[in-house]
Amino acid sequence: MKSIAIVGSGAIGGFYGAMLARAGEDVRFLMRADLDTVRRNGLRVLAPFGEFRIEHPRVAADPAALGPVDLVIVAWKTTSNPELARVLPPLLHERTVVLTLQNGLGAEEEIAALVGAERTLGGLCFIGINRTAPGVIANPVEGTLTLGEFRRPAGERVRTLAETFQRAGVLASVTDNLDEARWQKLVWNVPFSGLAIAAGGITTDRILADPGLAQLARDLMAEVLAGAAAVGHAIPDSYADYQMGRTPPLGAYRPSSLIDWAEGRAVEVESIWGEPVRRAAAVGQTLPRIEALYFLLRALTAQRQART
Amino acid sequence: MKSIAIVGSGAIGGFYGAMLARAGEDVRFLMRADLDTVRRNGLRVLAPFGEFRIEHPRVAADPAALGPVDLVIVAWKTTSNPELARVLPPLLHERTVVLTLQNGLGAEEEIAALVGAERTLGGLCFIGINRTAPGVIANPVEGTLTLGEFRRPAGERVRTLAETFQRAGVLASVTDNLDEARWQKLVWNVPFSGLAIAAGGITTDRILADPGLAQLARDLMAEVLAGAAAVGHAIPDSYADYQMGRTPPLGAYRPSSLIDWAEGRAVEVESIWGEPVRRAAAVGQTLPRIEALYFLLRALTAQRQART
């Protein structure tokens, strides 16, 4: 890659952008809230392997000031995607590739509709990361990045991109089935992020300590598997066992959606809960518990938006 | 009836007790919170037909000071039923009959376990009623009272009791199938009382105005019908249509469970949401949306109790 633009330079975008910049890539950051601070103080990352700062990153609030570039990484929340139609065009030349690192289902489709399916890539971030202050990103848990093509097996392009991330110190891997990987990630996200919000703003240990919520988490996982199977992905039951089993060691963990909710920010209700329900329904599979949770979360978040 | 004890003299117990006392019945009130006020000021009812006051009702906090009586009317919330084992015995003579006017499923079973199935009656109150101040009950909407035997068709005993209520000005009727009548009442209560709480403390008009919540209400109703069918009660789909249709005219209605929740009082989670799920499960029928709502409501109310 010759040049990279990061769209949405919060925790995820700021972290991966800073890692790539630190490795010498030409990274440019589209940001709004932290723009002045980052211009003044640079972009600071507190990682397990140590701390570093990108001193004078190229930052702007206007995409025309950053592009066109060879690679766009979309890293803001899916709730901001309606802005992509405005933000992406100035970042594109004829061969620009767009990688979404967003949660849930549907982001690749939104991007493909704007730039074409053949230029669309997706990635899943399994990582603990927070923006702790303007321009400061804490990455307490080293994680992995899974990259894939939109509706195609991975090819040379994705492998080259994974190598770029690996050279930058990111544990990147490649999947031939991005859509299945997205459904797999939902196996944990749908129950634990959803119940954390709907059951009153509670951490994952309290979900597990409540027998009803723990059973509901299990049943929600089973519905994610049923939805995945309905659209053609055979995720084994043992994967749900694994996801349940890895949760107790997380302790009083706050899923990122709960943090968004608790801090009054938008929650990715459509991509995490709405889209799996719609995709399963499109092939005749009802996911009743996920749908109920989706409708409740949609109502709860809509009420908050109405108040603010 | 020669003598009647009201167990739980809040809105429901206070109202029906006052109506019976006004008609000349020997009514005795078991009460705690409002005891001193009612001793001093009497029991006041603001009804559609006018206002009246029972000047010096016989009231006590100790059941031994009231009984034994011929009829006990249990009118507190089902969440207080663990106290029945202590409260009922002093109120009973050999032929005392116990009538529960409580919500949801399971109250007759709890009472039958204490006094015997043959002495157990149940009733359903379709009425708008609130305790607006200590000893003051507002009854803005005249309603009906449906009486039945526990697991038996109605007989002479229930008809006589209904006549007693009718003489007191209460629109009482008799059902041969109390259990089915209880499932019918859940058709409205499960969705609207439950979503009013779980969707953030909202009135029924806001449930209907949200397309997702309105659909979920519909789907929850369908599950109540499925549960009823599984235990042997054929409630037609048109009954759900009727219950949906009667809701918009209620306007910004606050179900009594929402009022309980909003005012920090106990919510009848087990009898309204838990027991239908358990009864359907016992005959092999899963009610996934009601179960999800039940687990969420149980967790939400348990958290509140843990805080207080």
Coordinates of C-alpha atoms in Angstrom, one line a residue:
Chain A
M1 CA 0.0 0.0 0.0
K2 CA 1.3 3.4 -0.8
S3 CA -1.3 5.5 1.1
I4 CA -4.0 4.7 3.7
A5 CA -6.9 6.8 5.0
I6 CA -8.5 5.9 8.3
V7 CA -12.2 6.8 8.3
G8 CA -13.3 7.2 12.0
S9 CA -10.2 7.6 14.2
G10 CA -11.6 6.4 17.5
A11 CA -10.3 3.4 19.3
I12 CA -10.2 0.9 16.5
G13 CA -9.3 3.3 13.7
G14 CA -6.8 5.2 15.8
F15 CA -5.1 2.0 17.0
Y16 CA -4.7 0.2 13.6
G17 CA -3.8 3.5 11.9
A18 CA -1.1 4.3 14.5
M19 CA 0.3 0.8 14.3
L20 CA 0.6 1.1 10.5
A21 CA 2.0 4.6 10.7
R22 CA 4.6 3.5 13.3
A23 CA 5.7 0.8 10.7
G24 CA 6.3 3.5 8.2
E25 CA 3.1 3.4 6.2
D26 CA 1.6 6.7 4.8
V27 CA -1.5 6.8 7.1
R28 CA -3.9 9.7 7.0
F29 CA -6.6 10.1 9.6
L30 CA -10.1 11.4 9.1
M31 CA -11.3 12.6 12.5
R32 CA -13.6 15.1 14.1
A33 CA -13.8 15.2 17.9
D34 CA -10.1 14.7 18.6
L35 CA -8.7 16.7 15.6
D36 CA -7.2 19.6 17.5
T37 CA -5.8 17.5 20.3
V38 CA -4.1 15.1 17.9
R39 CA -2.7 18.0 15.8
R40 CA -1.2 19.4 19.0
N41 CA -0.1 16.3 20.8
G42 CA 0.0 13.5 18.3
L43 CA -1.7 10.1 18.6
R44 CA -0.7 8.1 21.6
V45 CA -1.1 4.4 22.0
L46 CA -0.7 2.4 25.3
A47 CA -0.1 -1.2 24.1
P48 CA 0.9 -4.4 26.0
F49 CA 4.3 -4.2 24.4
G50 CA 4.8 -0.6 25.4
E51 CA 3.8 2.9 24.6
F52 CA 4.3 4.9 21.5
R53 CA 3.2 8.2 19.9
I54 CA 2.7 9.2 16.3
E55 CA 4.0 12.8 16.6
H56 CA 2.6 14.6 13.6
P57 CA 0.0 12.4 11.9
R58 CA -1.7 13.7 8.8
V59 CA -5.2 14.5 10.1
A60 CA -8.2 16.3 8.7
A61 CA -12.0 16.6 9.2
D62 CA -12.5 16.9 5.4
P63 CA -11.8 13.8 3.3
A64 CA -10.8 16.0 0.4
A65 CA -7.8 17.0 2.4
L66 CA -6.6 13.4 2.7
G67 CA -7.3 11.6 -0.5
P68 CA -7.3 10.0 -2.9
V69 CA -5.5 7.0 -1.3
D70 CA -4.8 3.4 -2.1
L71 CA -6.6 1.9 0.9
V72 CA -9.5 3.3 2.9
I73 CA -10.1 1.6 6.3
V74 CA -13.6 2.3 7.6
A75 CA -13.5 2.1 11.4
W76 CA -16.2 4.2 12.8
K77 CA -19.4 2.7 14.1
T78 CA -21.9 1.4 11.6
T79 CA -24.4 4.0 12.8
S80 CA -22.3 6.6 11.0
N81 CA -22.4 4.7 7.7
P82 CA -25.0 7.0 6.1
E83 CA -22.1 9.5 5.9
L84 CA -20.0 7.2 3.7
A85 CA -21.7 8.4 0.5
R86 CA -20.3 11.8 1.3
V87 CA -16.9 10.8 2.8
L88 CA -15.7 8.0 0.5
P89 CA -15.7 9.7 -3.0
P90 CA -12.9 12.2 -2.2
L91 CA -10.8 9.3 -0.9
L92 CA -11.0 7.1 -4.0
H93 CA -9.0 6.8 -7.1
E94 CA -9.7 4.1 -9.7
R95 CA -8.0 1.3 -7.9
T96 CA -8.7 2.2 -4.2
V97 CA -9.6 -0.7 -2.0
V98 CA -12.0 -0.1 1.0
L99 CA -11.6 -2.3 4.1
T100 CA -14.3 -2.1 6.8
L101 CA -13.3 -3.1 10.3
Q102 CA -16.9 -2.6 11.6
N103 CA -19.1 -4.8 13.8
G104 CA -21.9 -7.1 12.9
L105 CA -23.4 -7.7 9.5
G106 CA -24.0 -5.4 6.5
A107 CA -21.1 -3.0 6.4
E108 CA -19.5 -4.7 3.3
E109 CA -22.8 -4.4 1.5
E110 CA -23.1 -0.7 2.3
I111 CA -19.6 -0.1 1.1
A112 CA -20.0 -2.3 -2.0
A113 CA -23.0 -0.3 -3.0
L114 CA -20.9 2.8 -3.1
V115 CA -17.5 1.6 -4.5
G116 CA -18.3 -1.8 -6.0
A117 CA -18.1 -5.3 -4.6
E118 CA -14.7 -6.0 -6.2
R119 CA -13.1 -3.2 -4.2
T120 CA -14.6 -4.2 -0.9
L121 CA -12.8 -6.0 1.9
G122 CA -13.8 -6.7 5.5
G123 CA -12.1 -7.4 8.7
L124 CA -13.0 -8.5 12.3
C125 CA -11.1 -7.1 15.3
F126 CA -10.8 -9.4 18.3
I127 CA -9.2 -6.9 20.6
G128 CA -9.6 -5.0 23.8
I129 CA -9.3 -1.4 23.1
N130 CA -10.5 2.0 24.4
R131 CA -10.1 5.7 23.6
T132 CA -9.3 6.8 27.2
A133 CA -8.9 10.5 26.3
P134 CA -8.7 12.6 23.1
G135 CA -5.9 11.2 21.0
V136 CA -5.1 8.5 23.6
I137 CA -5.9 4.8 22.9
A138 CA -5.4 2.1 25.4
N139 CA -5.0 -1.4 24.1
P140 CA -4.9 -3.5 27.2
V141 CA -5.5 -6.9 25.5
E142 CA -3.5 -7.8 22.4
G143 CA -5.9 -9.3 19.9
T144 CA -6.2 -10.6 16.4
L145 CA -7.4 -9.1 13.1
T146 CA -9.2 -11.4 10.6
L147 CA -9.3 -10.1 7.0
G148 CA -11.3 -11.4 4.1
E149 CA -12.8 -10.5 0.7
F150 CA -16.5 -9.6 0.3
R151 CA -18.3 -12.7 -1.0
R152 CA -15.1 -14.2 -2.4
P153 CA -12.4 -16.4 -1.0
A154 CA -9.2 -14.6 0.1
G155 CA -6.7 -13.9 -2.7
E156 CA -3.3 -12.3 -3.1
R157 CA -4.7 -8.9 -2.3
V158 CA -5.9 -9.9 1.2
R159 CA -2.8 -11.9 1.9
T160 CA -0.6 -8.9 1.0
L161 CA -2.7 -6.7 3.2
A162 CA -2.4 -9.2 6.1
E163 CA 1.4 -9.1 5.7
T164 CA 1.3 -5.3 5.8
F165 CA -0.5 -5.5 9.2
Q166 CA 1.8 -8.3 10.4
R167 CA 4.8 -6.1 9.6
A168 CA 3.2 -3.4 11.7
G169 CA 2.9 -5.8 14.7
V170 CA -0.8 -6.7 14.3
L171 CA -1.7 -10.4 14.6
A172 CA -3.5 -10.5 11.3
S173 CA -4.9 -13.6 9.6
V174 CA -7.0 -14.3 6.5
T175 CA -10.3 -16.0 6.1
D176 CA -11.9 -17.5 3.0
N177 CA -15.3 -16.9 4.4
L178 CA -15.8 -13.4 5.8
D179 CA -19.5 -13.8 6.2
E180 CA -19.2 -16.9 8.3
A181 CA -16.5 -15.2 10.4
R182 CA -19.0 -12.3 11.0
W183 CA -21.7 -14.7 12.1
Q184 CA -19.2 -16.4 14.4
K185 CA -18.3 -13.2 16.1
L186 CA -22.1 -12.6 16.6
V187 CA -22.3 -15.8 18.7
W188 CA -20.8 -13.8 21.6
N189 CA -21.8 -10.3 20.7
V190 CA -25.5 -10.9 20.3
P191 CA -26.1 -12.3 23.7
F192 CA -23.5 -10.6 25.9
S193 CA -23.6 -7.1 24.4
G194 CA -27.4 -7.2 24.1
L195 CA -28.2 -8.5 27.6
A196 CA -25.6 -6.2 29.1
I197 CA -27.7 -3.3 27.9
A198 CA -31.3 -4.7 28.1
A199 CA -30.9 -6.2 31.5
G200 CA -30.1 -2.8 33.0
G201 CA -26.5 -1.9 32.1
I202 CA -24.7 -4.9 33.6
T203 CA -21.3 -6.5 33.1
T204 CA -20.9 -10.0 31.7
D205 CA -20.1 -11.6 35.1
R206 CA -23.6 -10.5 36.3
I207 CA -25.2 -12.0 33.2
L208 CA -23.6 -15.3 34.0
A209 CA -24.5 -15.0 37.7
D210 CA -28.2 -14.7 36.9
P211 CA -29.5 -18.2 36.0
G212 CA -32.2 -16.8 33.7
L213 CA -29.9 -14.4 31.8
A214 CA -27.2 -17.2 31.5
Q215 CA -29.8 -19.5 30.0
L216 CA -31.1 -16.7 27.7
A217 CA -27.5 -16.0 26.6
R218 CA -27.2 -19.7 25.7
D219 CA -30.5 -19.7 23.9
L220 CA -29.5 -16.5 22.0
M221 CA -26.3 -18.2 20.9
A222 CA -28.2 -21.2 19.7
E223 CA -30.4 -18.8 17.6
V224 CA -27.2 -17.2 16.1
L225 CA -26.1 -20.6 15.1
A226 CA -29.6 -21.4 13.6
G227 CA -29.4 -18.1 11.7
A228 CA -25.9 -18.8 10.4
A229 CA -27.0 -22.3 9.4
A230 CA -30.0 -20.9 7.5
V231 CA -27.8 -18.7 5.4
G232 CA -25.4 -21.5 4.8
H233 CA -22.7 -21.4 7.5
A234 CA -22.4 -24.6 9.6
I235 CA -21.0 -23.3 12.9
P236 CA -20.8 -26.2 15.3
D237 CA -22.5 -26.2 18.8
S238 CA -19.1 -26.6 20.3
Y239 CA -18.3 -23.0 19.1
A240 CA -21.1 -21.8 21.4
D241 CA -19.7 -23.9 24.2
Y242 CA -16.3 -22.2 23.6
Q243 CA -17.8 -18.7 23.6
M244 CA -19.7 -19.4 26.9
G245 CA -16.5 -20.9 28.4
R246 CA -14.3 -18.0 27.6
T247 CA -16.6 -15.5 29.2
P248 CA -16.2 -16.2 33.0
P249 CA -12.4 -15.4 32.8
L250 CA -13.3 -11.9 31.5
G251 CA -14.7 -11.0 34.9
A252 CA -16.7 -7.8 35.2
Y253 CA -16.3 -7.1 31.5
R254 CA -18.1 -4.3 29.8
P255 CA -18.8 -5.1 26.1
S256 CA -18.0 -2.1 23.9
S257 CA -21.7 -1.7 23.1
L258 CA -22.5 -1.4 26.8
I259 CA -19.8 1.3 27.1
D260 CA -21.3 3.1 24.1
W261 CA -24.8 2.9 25.8
A262 CA -23.5 3.9 29.3
E263 CA -21.7 6.9 27.8
G264 CA -24.7 8.0 25.7
R265 CA -23.2 7.2 22.4
A266 CA -24.9 5.4 19.5
V267 CA -25.2 1.6 19.7
E268 CA -24.8 -0.5 16.6
V269 CA -28.3 -2.0 17.0
E270 CA -29.0 -2.7 13.3
S271 CA -25.7 -4.3 12.4
I272 CA -25.4 -6.5 15.5
W273 CA -29.1 -7.5 16.2
G274 CA -31.2 -6.2 13.3
E275 CA -29.3 -7.5 10.3
P276 CA -29.0 -11.2 11.5
V277 CA -32.7 -11.2 12.2
R278 CA -33.5 -9.9 8.7
R279 CA -31.1 -12.2 7.0
A280 CA -32.5 -15.3 8.7
A281 CA -36.0 -14.1 8.0
A282 CA -35.2 -13.6 4.3
V283 CA -34.5 -17.4 4.1
G284 CA -37.6 -18.3 6.3
Q285 CA -35.9 -18.7 9.7
T286 CA -37.3 -16.9 12.6
L287 CA -34.9 -16.0 15.5
P288 CA -37.5 -15.1 18.1
R289 CA -35.3 -14.2 21.1
I290 CA -32.8 -12.2 19.0
E291 CA -35.7 -10.4 17.4
A292 CA -37.3 -9.6 20.8
L293 CA -33.9 -8.3 22.0
Y294 CA -33.5 -6.3 18.8
F295 CA -36.9 -4.6 19.2
L296 CA -36.2 -3.8 22.8
L297 CA -32.7 -2.4 22.1
R298 CA -34.0 -0.4 19.2
A299 CA -36.7 1.1 21.3
L300 CA -34.3 1.8 24.2
T301 CA -31.8 3.5 22.0
A302 CA -34.5 5.4 20.0
Q303 CA -35.9 6.8 23.3
R304 CA -32.4 8.1 24.3
Q305 CA -31.9 9.8 20.9
A306 CA -35.3 11.4 21.3
R307 CA -34.3 12.8 24.7
T308 CA -30.9 14.2 23.6
Chain B
M1 CA -71.5 -14.5 53.8
K2 CA -71.5 -13.6 57.4
S3 CA -67.9 -12.3 57.7
I4 CA -65.2 -11.3 55.2
A5 CA -61.5 -10.6 55.7
I6 CA -59.6 -8.7 53.1
V7 CA -55.9 -9.7 53.0
G8 CA -53.9 -6.8 51.4
S9 CA -56.0 -3.7 51.5
G10 CA -54.4 -1.7 48.7
A11 CA -56.3 -0.6 45.6
I12 CA -58.0 -3.9 44.7
G13 CA -58.6 -5.1 48.3
G14 CA -59.6 -1.8 49.6
F15 CA -62.0 -1.1 46.7
Y16 CA -63.9 -4.4 46.8
G17 CA -63.8 -4.5 50.6
A18 CA -65.3 -1.0 50.8
M19 CA -67.9 -1.8 48.2
L20 CA -69.0 -4.9 50.2
A21 CA -68.9 -3.0 53.5
R22 CA -71.0 -0.2 52.0
A23 CA -73.6 -2.8 51.1
G24 CA -73.7 -3.9 54.7
E25 CA -71.4 -6.9 54.8
D26 CA -69.2 -7.5 57.8
V27 CA -65.8 -6.7 56.2
R28 CA -62.5 -6.7 58.1
F29 CA -59.3 -5.4 56.6
L30 CA -55.8 -6.7 57.1
M31 CA -53.5 -3.8 56.3
R32 CA -50.1 -2.5 57.3
A33 CA -49.0 0.7 55.6
D34 CA -52.3 2.5 55.7
L35 CA -53.5 1.2 59.1
D36 CA -53.3 4.3 61.2
T37 CA -54.7 6.6 58.5
V38 CA -57.7 4.4 57.9
R39 CA -58.3 4.0 61.6
R40 CA -58.4 7.8 61.9
N41 CA -60.0 8.8 58.6
G42 CA -61.8 5.7 57.4
L43 CA -61.5 4.2 53.9
R44 CA -62.4 6.6 51.1
V45 CA -63.4 5.5 47.5
L46 CA -63.8 7.8 44.5
A47 CA -65.9 5.9 42.0
P48 CA -67.5 6.8 38.7
F49 CA -70.9 6.7 40.4
G50 CA -69.7 9.0 43.2
E51 CA -67.7 9.1 46.4
F52 CA -68.2 7.3 49.6
R53 CA -66.4 6.6 52.8
I54 CA -66.4 3.6 55.2
E55 CA -66.1 5.5 58.5
H56 CA -64.9 3.1 61.0
P57 CA -63.8 -0.1 59.2
R58 CA -62.5 -3.0 61.3
V59 CA -58.8 -3.0 60.5
A60 CA -55.8 -4.7 61.9
A61 CA -52.2 -5.6 61.0
D62 CA -52.6 -9.0 62.9
P63 CA -54.8 -11.6 61.3
A64 CA -55.7 -13.0 64.7
A65 CA -57.5 -9.7 65.5
L66 CA -59.8 -10.2 62.5
G67 CA -60.7 -13.9 62.2
P68 CA -61.8 -16.5 61.8
V69 CA -64.2 -15.4 59.0
D70 CA -66.4 -17.1 56.4
L71 CA -64.6 -15.6 53.4
V72 CA -61.1 -14.5 52.9
I73 CA -60.3 -12.3 49.9
V74 CA -56.6 -12.3 49.0
A75 CA -55.9 -9.1 47.2
W76 CA -52.2 -8.2 47.7
K77 CA -49.7 -8.8 45.1
T78 CA -48.6 -12.4 44.4
T79 CA -45.1 -11.4 45.5
S80 CA -46.4 -11.3 49.1
N81 CA -47.8 -14.8 48.9
P82 CA -45.0 -16.4 50.9
E83 CA -46.7 -14.7 53.8
L84 CA -50.0 -16.5 53.3
A85 CA -48.8 -19.5 55.4
R86 CA -48.6 -17.2 58.4
V87 CA -51.5 -14.9 57.6
L88 CA -54.3 -17.4 56.5
P89 CA -54.5 -19.8 59.5
P90 CA -55.9 -17.3 62.0
L91 CA -58.5 -16.3 59.5
L92 CA -59.9 -19.8 58.9
H93 CA -62.6 -21.8 60.5
E94 CA -63.7 -25.2 59.2
R95 CA -65.7 -23.9 56.3
T96 CA -63.9 -20.7 55.4
V97 CA -63.6 -20.1 51.6
V98 CA -60.6 -18.3 50.2
L99 CA -60.9 -16.1 47.1
T100 CA -57.8 -14.8 45.3
L101 CA -58.2 -11.7 43.2
Q102 CA -54.6 -11.8 42.2
N103 CA -52.9 -11.4 38.8
G104 CA -51.5 -14.1 36.5
L105 CA -51.2 -17.8 37.1
G106 CA -50.5 -19.8 40.2
A107 CA -52.2 -18.0 43.1
E108 CA -55.0 -20.6 43.4
E109 CA -52.4 -23.3 43.6
E110 CA -50.5 -21.6 46.4
I111 CA -53.7 -21.1 48.3
A112 CA -55.0 -24.6 47.7
A113 CA -51.8 -25.9 49.1
L114 CA -52.5 -24.2 52.3
V115 CA -56.3 -24.5 52.7
G116 CA -57.3 -27.3 50.3
A117 CA -58.4 -27.1 46.7
E118 CA -62.1 -27.5 47.6
R119 CA -62.0 -24.2 49.6
T120 CA -60.2 -22.2 46.9
L121 CA -61.9 -19.7 44.5
G122 CA -60.3 -17.3 42.1
G123 CA -61.4 -14.0 40.5
L124 CA -60.1 -11.7 37.8
C125 CA -60.5 -7.9 38.1
F126 CA -60.9 -5.9 34.9
I127 CA -60.9 -2.5 36.4
G128 CA -59.0 0.7 36.5
I129 CA -58.0 1.4 40.1
N130 CA -55.4 3.2 42.1
R131 CA -54.5 3.9 45.7
T132 CA -53.9 7.6 45.4
A133 CA -53.1 8.3 49.1
P134 CA -53.2 6.3 52.3
G135 CA -56.8 5.1 52.7
V136 CA -57.9 6.7 49.4
I137 CA -58.8 4.6 46.4
A138 CA -59.7 6.1 43.0
N139 CA -61.7 3.9 40.7
P140 CA -61.8 6.0 37.5
V141 CA -63.0 3.1 35.3
E142 CA -65.8 0.9 36.3
G143 CA -64.9 -2.7 35.5
T144 CA -65.9 -6.2 35.9
L145 CA -65.1 -9.1 38.3
T146 CA -65.0 -12.6 36.9
L147 CA -65.4 -15.4 39.6
G148 CA -64.7 -19.1 39.3
E149 CA -63.9 -22.3 41.1
F150 CA -60.3 -23.7 41.2
R151 CA -60.2 -26.5 38.7
R152 CA -64.0 -27.0 38.7
P153 CA -66.9 -25.5 36.9
A154 CA -68.7 -22.8 38.8
G155 CA -71.4 -24.0 41.2
E156 CA -73.9 -22.6 43.6
R157 CA -71.2 -21.3 45.9
V158 CA -69.7 -19.0 43.2
R159 CA -73.0 -17.9 42.0
T160 CA -74.0 -16.8 45.5
L161 CA -70.8 -15.0 45.9
A162 CA -71.3 -13.2 42.5
E163 CA -74.7 -12.1 43.8
T164 CA -73.2 -10.8 46.9
F165 CA -70.8 -8.6 44.8
Q166 CA -73.7 -7.6 42.5
R167 CA -75.8 -6.4 45.4
A168 CA -72.7 -4.4 46.4
G169 CA -72.7 -2.7 43.0
V170 CA -69.9 -4.7 41.5
L171 CA -70.3 -6.0 37.9
A172 CA -69.6 -9.6 38.9
S173 CA -69.9 -12.6 36.6
V174 CA -69.1 -16.3 36.8
T175 CA -66.8 -18.5 34.7
D176 CA -66.8 -22.2 34.4
N177 CA -63.1 -22.2 33.4
L178 CA -61.1 -20.0 35.7
D179 CA -57.8 -21.1 34.3
E180 CA -58.8 -20.2 30.7
A181 CA -60.0 -16.8 31.9
R182 CA -56.5 -16.3 33.5
W183 CA -54.7 -17.2 30.3
Q184 CA -57.1 -14.8 28.4
K185 CA -56.2 -12.0 30.8
L186 CA -52.5 -12.7 30.1
V187 CA -53.0 -12.1 26.4
W188 CA -52.9 -8.3 27.2
N189 CA -50.9 -8.3 30.3
V190 CA -47.9 -10.3 29.1
P191 CA -47.0 -8.0 26.2
F192 CA -48.2 -4.6 27.4
S193 CA -47.2 -4.8 31.1
G194 CA -43.9 -6.5 30.2
L195 CA -42.8 -4.2 27.3
A196 CA -43.9 -1.1 29.3
I197 CA -41.2 -2.0 31.8
A198 CA -38.5 -3.7 29.7
A199 CA -38.6 -1.0 26.9
G200 CA -37.7 1.7 29.4
G201 CA -40.7 2.6 31.4
I202 CA -43.1 3.6 28.7
T203 CA -46.9 3.9 28.3
T204 CA -48.9 1.7 26.0
D205 CA -49.3 4.3 23.3
R206 CA -45.6 4.4 22.9
I207 CA -45.4 0.6 22.6
L208 CA -47.9 0.9 19.8
A209 CA -46.1 3.8 18.1
D210 CA -42.9 1.8 17.8
P211 CA -43.2 -0.6 14.9
G212 CA -40.8 -3.1 16.5
L213 CA -42.5 -3.1 19.9
A214 CA -45.9 -3.3 18.3
Q215 CA -44.9 -6.4 16.3
L216 CA -43.3 -7.9 19.4
A217 CA -46.5 -7.2 21.4
R218 CA -48.4 -9.1 18.7
D219 CA -45.9 -12.0 18.7
L220 CA -46.0 -12.2 22.5
M221 CA -49.8 -12.4 22.3
A222 CA -49.5 -15.2 19.8
E223 CA -47.2 -17.0 22.3
V224 CA -49.7 -16.6 25.1
L225 CA -52.3 -18.2 22.8
A226 CA -49.8 -21.0 22.0
G227 CA -49.2 -21.6 25.7
A228 CA -52.9 -21.6 26.4
A229 CA -53.5 -24.1 23.6
A230 CA -50.7 -26.3 24.9
V231 CA -52.4 -26.6 28.3
G232 CA -55.8 -27.2 26.8
H233 CA -57.5 -23.7 26.3
A234 CA -58.4 -22.9 22.7
I235 CA -58.4 -19.1 22.7
P236 CA -59.1 -17.8 19.1
D237 CA -56.7 -15.5 17.3
S238 CA -59.6 -13.0 17.1
Y239 CA -59.2 -12.6 20.9
A240 CA -55.6 -11.2 20.3
D241 CA -57.0 -9.0 17.6
Y242 CA -59.6 -7.7 20.1
Q243 CA -56.9 -7.1 22.8
M244 CA -54.7 -5.2 20.3
G245 CA -57.7 -3.2 19.1
R246 CA -58.8 -2.1 22.5
T247 CA -55.4 -0.7 23.4
P248 CA -55.1 2.5 21.3
P249 CA -58.2 4.0 22.9
L250 CA -56.4 3.6 26.3
G251 CA -54.0 6.4 25.2
A252 CA -51.0 7.0 27.4
Y253 CA -52.0 4.1 29.7
R254 CA -49.7 2.9 32.5
P255 CA -50.2 -0.8 33.2
S256 CA -50.4 -1.4 37.0
S257 CA -47.1 -3.4 36.7
L258 CA -45.4 -0.3 35.2
I259 CA -46.7 1.8 38.1
D260 CA -45.4 -0.7 40.5
W261 CA -42.0 -0.7 38.7
A262 CA -41.9 3.1 38.4
E263 CA -42.7 3.6 42.1
G264 CA -40.1 1.0 43.3
R265 CA -42.6 -1.6 44.4
A266 CA -42.4 -5.3 43.7
V267 CA -43.6 -6.5 40.2
E268 CA -45.5 -9.7 39.8
V269 CA -42.9 -11.2 37.5
E270 CA -43.4 -14.9 38.4
S271 CA -47.2 -15.0 38.2
I272 CA -47.5 -12.9 35.0
W273 CA -44.4 -14.0 33.0
G274 CA -42.7 -16.9 34.8
E275 CA -45.6 -19.2 35.4
P276 CA -47.0 -19.3 31.8
V277 CA -43.6 -20.1 30.6
R278 CA -43.2 -22.9 33.1
R279 CA -46.7 -24.3 32.4
A280 CA -46.2 -24.4 28.7
A281 CA -42.7 -25.9 29.1
A282 CA -44.2 -28.6 31.3
V283 CA -46.2 -29.8 28.3
G284 CA -43.4 -29.4 25.9
Q285 CA -44.2 -25.9 24.5
T286 CA -41.5 -23.3 24.4
L287 CA -42.6 -19.7 24.5
P288 CA -39.3 -18.0 23.5
R289 CA -40.2 -14.4 23.5
I290 CA -42.2 -14.6 26.7
E291 CA -39.3 -16.4 28.3
A292 CA -36.8 -13.8 27.1
L293 CA -39.0 -11.1 28.5
Y294 CA -39.4 -13.0 31.7
F295 CA -35.7 -13.4 32.2
L296 CA -35.1 -9.7 31.5
L297 CA -37.8 -8.6 33.9
R298 CA -36.6 -11.0 36.6
A299 CA -33.1 -9.6 36.3
L300 CA -34.3 -6.0 36.2
T301 CA -36.4 -6.4 39.3
A302 CA -33.8 -8.4 41.1
Q303 CA -31.2 -5.7 40.6
R304 CA -33.6 -3.2 42.0
Q305 CA -34.2 -5.3 45.1
A306 CA -30.5 -5.7 45.5
R307 CA -30.0 -2.0 45.5
T308 CA -32.8 -1.2 48.0

